[in-house]
mmCIF file of C-alpha atoms in Angstrom:
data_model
loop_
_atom_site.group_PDB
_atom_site.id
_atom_site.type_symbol
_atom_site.label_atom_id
_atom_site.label_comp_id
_atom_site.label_asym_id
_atom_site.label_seq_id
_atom_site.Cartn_x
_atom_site.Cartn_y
_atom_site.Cartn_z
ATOM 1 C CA UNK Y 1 -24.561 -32.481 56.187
ATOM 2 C CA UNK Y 2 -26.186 -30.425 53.324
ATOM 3 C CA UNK Y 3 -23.378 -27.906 52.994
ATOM 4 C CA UNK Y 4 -20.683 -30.441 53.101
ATOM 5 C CA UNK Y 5 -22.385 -31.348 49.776
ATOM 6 C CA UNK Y 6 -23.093 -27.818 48.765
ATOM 7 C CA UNK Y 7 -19.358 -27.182 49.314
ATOM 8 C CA UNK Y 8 -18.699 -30.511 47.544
ATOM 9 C CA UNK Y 9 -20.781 -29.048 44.831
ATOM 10 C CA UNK Y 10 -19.460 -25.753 44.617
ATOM 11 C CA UNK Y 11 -15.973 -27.011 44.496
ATOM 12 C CA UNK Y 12 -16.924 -29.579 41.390
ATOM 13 C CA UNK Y 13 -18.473 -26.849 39.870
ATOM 14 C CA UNK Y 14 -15.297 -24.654 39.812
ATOM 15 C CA UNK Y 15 -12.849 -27.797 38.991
ATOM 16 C CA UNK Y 16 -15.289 -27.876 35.388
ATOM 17 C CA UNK Y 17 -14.603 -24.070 35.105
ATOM 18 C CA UNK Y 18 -10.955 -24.294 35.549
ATOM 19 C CA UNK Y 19 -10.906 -27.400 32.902
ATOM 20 C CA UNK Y 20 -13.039 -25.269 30.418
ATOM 21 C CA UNK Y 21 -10.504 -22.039 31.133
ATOM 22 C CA UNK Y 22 -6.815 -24.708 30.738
ATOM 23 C CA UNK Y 23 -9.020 -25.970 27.858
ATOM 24 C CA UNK Y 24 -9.003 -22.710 26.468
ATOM 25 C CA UNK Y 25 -5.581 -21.831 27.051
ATOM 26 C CA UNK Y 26 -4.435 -24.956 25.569
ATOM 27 C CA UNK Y 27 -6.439 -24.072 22.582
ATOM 28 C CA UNK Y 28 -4.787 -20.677 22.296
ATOM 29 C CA UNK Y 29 -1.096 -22.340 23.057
ATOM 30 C CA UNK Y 30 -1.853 -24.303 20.090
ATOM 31 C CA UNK Y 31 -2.783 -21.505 18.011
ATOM 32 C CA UNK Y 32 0.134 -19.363 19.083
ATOM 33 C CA UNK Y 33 2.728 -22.714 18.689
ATOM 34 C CA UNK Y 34 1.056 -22.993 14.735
ATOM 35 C CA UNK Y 35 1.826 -19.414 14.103
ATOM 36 C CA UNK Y 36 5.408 -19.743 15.704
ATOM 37 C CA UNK Y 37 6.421 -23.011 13.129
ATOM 38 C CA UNK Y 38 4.515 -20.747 10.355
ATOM 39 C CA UNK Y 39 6.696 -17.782 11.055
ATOM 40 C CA UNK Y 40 9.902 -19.587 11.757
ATOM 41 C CA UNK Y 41 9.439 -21.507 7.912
ATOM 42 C CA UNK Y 42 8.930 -18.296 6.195
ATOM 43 C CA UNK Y 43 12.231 -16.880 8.124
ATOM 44 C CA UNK Y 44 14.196 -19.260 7.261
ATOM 45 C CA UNK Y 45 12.489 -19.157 3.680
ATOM 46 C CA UNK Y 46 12.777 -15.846 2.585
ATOM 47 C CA UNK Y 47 14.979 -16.113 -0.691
ATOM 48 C CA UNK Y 48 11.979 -18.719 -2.017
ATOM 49 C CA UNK Y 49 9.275 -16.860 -0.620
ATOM 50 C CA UNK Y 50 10.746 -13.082 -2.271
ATOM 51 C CA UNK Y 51 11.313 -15.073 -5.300
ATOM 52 C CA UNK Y 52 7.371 -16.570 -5.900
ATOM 53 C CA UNK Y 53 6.764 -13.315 -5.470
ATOM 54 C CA UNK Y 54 8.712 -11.844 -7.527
ATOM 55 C CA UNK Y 55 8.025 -14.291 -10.375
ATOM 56 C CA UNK Y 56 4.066 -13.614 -9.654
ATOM 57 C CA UNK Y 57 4.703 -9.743 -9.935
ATOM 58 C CA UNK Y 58 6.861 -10.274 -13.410
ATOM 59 C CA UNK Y 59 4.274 -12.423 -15.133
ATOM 60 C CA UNK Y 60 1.178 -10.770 -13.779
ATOM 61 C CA UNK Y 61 2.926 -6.678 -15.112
ATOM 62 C CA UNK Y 62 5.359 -8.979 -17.809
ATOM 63 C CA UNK Y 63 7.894 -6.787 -16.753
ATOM 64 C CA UNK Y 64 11.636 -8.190 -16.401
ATOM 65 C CA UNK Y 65 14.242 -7.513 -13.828
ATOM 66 C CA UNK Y 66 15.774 -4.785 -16.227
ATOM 67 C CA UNK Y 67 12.651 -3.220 -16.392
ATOM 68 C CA UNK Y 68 12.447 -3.244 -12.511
ATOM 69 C CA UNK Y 69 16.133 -1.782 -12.064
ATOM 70 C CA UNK Y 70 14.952 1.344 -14.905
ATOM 71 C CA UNK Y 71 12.309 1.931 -12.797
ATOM 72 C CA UNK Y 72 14.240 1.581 -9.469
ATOM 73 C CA UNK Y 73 16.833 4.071 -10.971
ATOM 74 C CA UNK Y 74 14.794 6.104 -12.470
ATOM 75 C CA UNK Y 75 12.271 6.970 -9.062
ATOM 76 C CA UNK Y 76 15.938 7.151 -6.894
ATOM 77 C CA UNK Y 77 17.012 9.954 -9.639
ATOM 78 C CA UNK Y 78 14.155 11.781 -9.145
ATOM 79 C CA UNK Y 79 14.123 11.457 -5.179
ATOM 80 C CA UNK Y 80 17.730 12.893 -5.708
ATOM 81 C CA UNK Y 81 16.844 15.678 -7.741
ATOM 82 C CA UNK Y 82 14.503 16.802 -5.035
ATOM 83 C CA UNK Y 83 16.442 16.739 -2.494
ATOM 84 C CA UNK Y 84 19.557 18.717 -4.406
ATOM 85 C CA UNK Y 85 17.241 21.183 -5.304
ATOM 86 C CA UNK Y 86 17.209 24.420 -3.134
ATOM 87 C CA UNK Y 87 14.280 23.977 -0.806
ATOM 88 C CA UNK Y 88 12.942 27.174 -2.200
ATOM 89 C CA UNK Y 89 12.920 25.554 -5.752
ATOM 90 C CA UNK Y 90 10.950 22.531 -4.950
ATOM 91 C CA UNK Y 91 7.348 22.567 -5.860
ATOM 92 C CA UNK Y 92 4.155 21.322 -4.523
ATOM 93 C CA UNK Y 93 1.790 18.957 -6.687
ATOM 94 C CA UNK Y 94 -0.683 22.285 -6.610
ATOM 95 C CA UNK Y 95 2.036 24.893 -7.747
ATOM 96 C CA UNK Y 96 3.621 22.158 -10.463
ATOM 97 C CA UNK Y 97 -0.529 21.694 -11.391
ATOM 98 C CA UNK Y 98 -0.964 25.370 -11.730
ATOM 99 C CA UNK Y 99 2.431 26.143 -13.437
ATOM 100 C CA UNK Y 100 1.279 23.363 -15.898
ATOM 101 C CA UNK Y 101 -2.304 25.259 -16.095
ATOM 102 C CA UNK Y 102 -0.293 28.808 -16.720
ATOM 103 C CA UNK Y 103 1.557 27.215 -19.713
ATOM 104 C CA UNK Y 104 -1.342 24.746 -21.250
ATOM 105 C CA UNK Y 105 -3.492 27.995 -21.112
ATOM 106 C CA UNK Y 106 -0.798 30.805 -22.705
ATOM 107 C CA UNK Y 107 -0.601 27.812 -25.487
ATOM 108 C CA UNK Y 108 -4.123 27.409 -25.894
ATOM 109 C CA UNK Y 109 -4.386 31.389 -25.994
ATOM 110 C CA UNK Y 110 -1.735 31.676 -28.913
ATOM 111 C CA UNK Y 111 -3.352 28.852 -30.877
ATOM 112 C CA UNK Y 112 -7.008 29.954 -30.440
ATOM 113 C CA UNK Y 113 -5.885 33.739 -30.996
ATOM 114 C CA UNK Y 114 -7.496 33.914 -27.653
ATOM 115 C CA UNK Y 115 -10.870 32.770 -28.179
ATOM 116 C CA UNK Y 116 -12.455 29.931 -26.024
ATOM 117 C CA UNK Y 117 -11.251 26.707 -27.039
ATOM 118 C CA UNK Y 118 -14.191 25.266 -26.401
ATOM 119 C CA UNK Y 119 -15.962 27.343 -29.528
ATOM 120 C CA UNK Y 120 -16.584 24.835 -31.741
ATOM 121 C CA UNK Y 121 -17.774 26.999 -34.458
ATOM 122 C CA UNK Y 122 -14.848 29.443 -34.339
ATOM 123 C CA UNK Y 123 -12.581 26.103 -34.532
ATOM 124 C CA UNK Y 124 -14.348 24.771 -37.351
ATOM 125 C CA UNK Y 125 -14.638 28.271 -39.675
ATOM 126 C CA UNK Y 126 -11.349 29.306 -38.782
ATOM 127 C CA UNK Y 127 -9.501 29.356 -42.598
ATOM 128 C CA UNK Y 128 -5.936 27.022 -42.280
ATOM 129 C CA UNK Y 129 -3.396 29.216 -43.915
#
């Protein structure tokens, strides 16, 4: 007689398992059913959604839709110039950096007859004509 109530038991015990488990499950089907409804709003919503957005971006920068299209035409110019160029031609951020360098430093040269422009006192006794 015992284990027909052990078994009785055991079998109770797993029927509150499997109700804490669908519990669960219908906990994560609701989750998963909010997130659905949110997603299919915002698809059906995108014109209003893009244009909060775009609102909030032009009154956070105060930059207009012409500004926006300058800009936009103005970063696909220089994407096109890159790519026209001859692959050979195209530069590097560390070449363009140390072509930059070469010239500030030939300028600096010609200007400080090629003294360290960091001498104060030969910038401040040179004579100005």
């Amino acid at each position: 007689m015992n284990s027909g109530i052990d078994e009785f038991d055991q079998l109770l015990s797993e029927i509150d398992e499997l109700d804490i488990e669908s519990e669960k499950l219908f906990v994560n089907l609701d989750k998963v059913k909010a997130e659905t409804n949110r997603v299919q709003e915002i698809s059906q919503n995108t014109r209003k959604y893009i244009n909060d957005i775009d609102c909030a971006f032009a009154e956070k920068t105060g930059l207009t839709k012409s500004d926006m299209a300058f800009f936009g035409l103005a970063t696909g110019l220089q994407v096109l110039r890159q790519y026209l160029l001859k692959p050979q031609e195209r530069k590097d951020g560390k070449a363009a950096a140390e072509k930059a360098h070469d010239r500030n430093e030939k300028a600096n040269n010609k200007f400080f007859d090629n003294e360290d422009p960091t001498n104060s006192k030969h910038v401040l006794t040179r004579n100005p004509g």
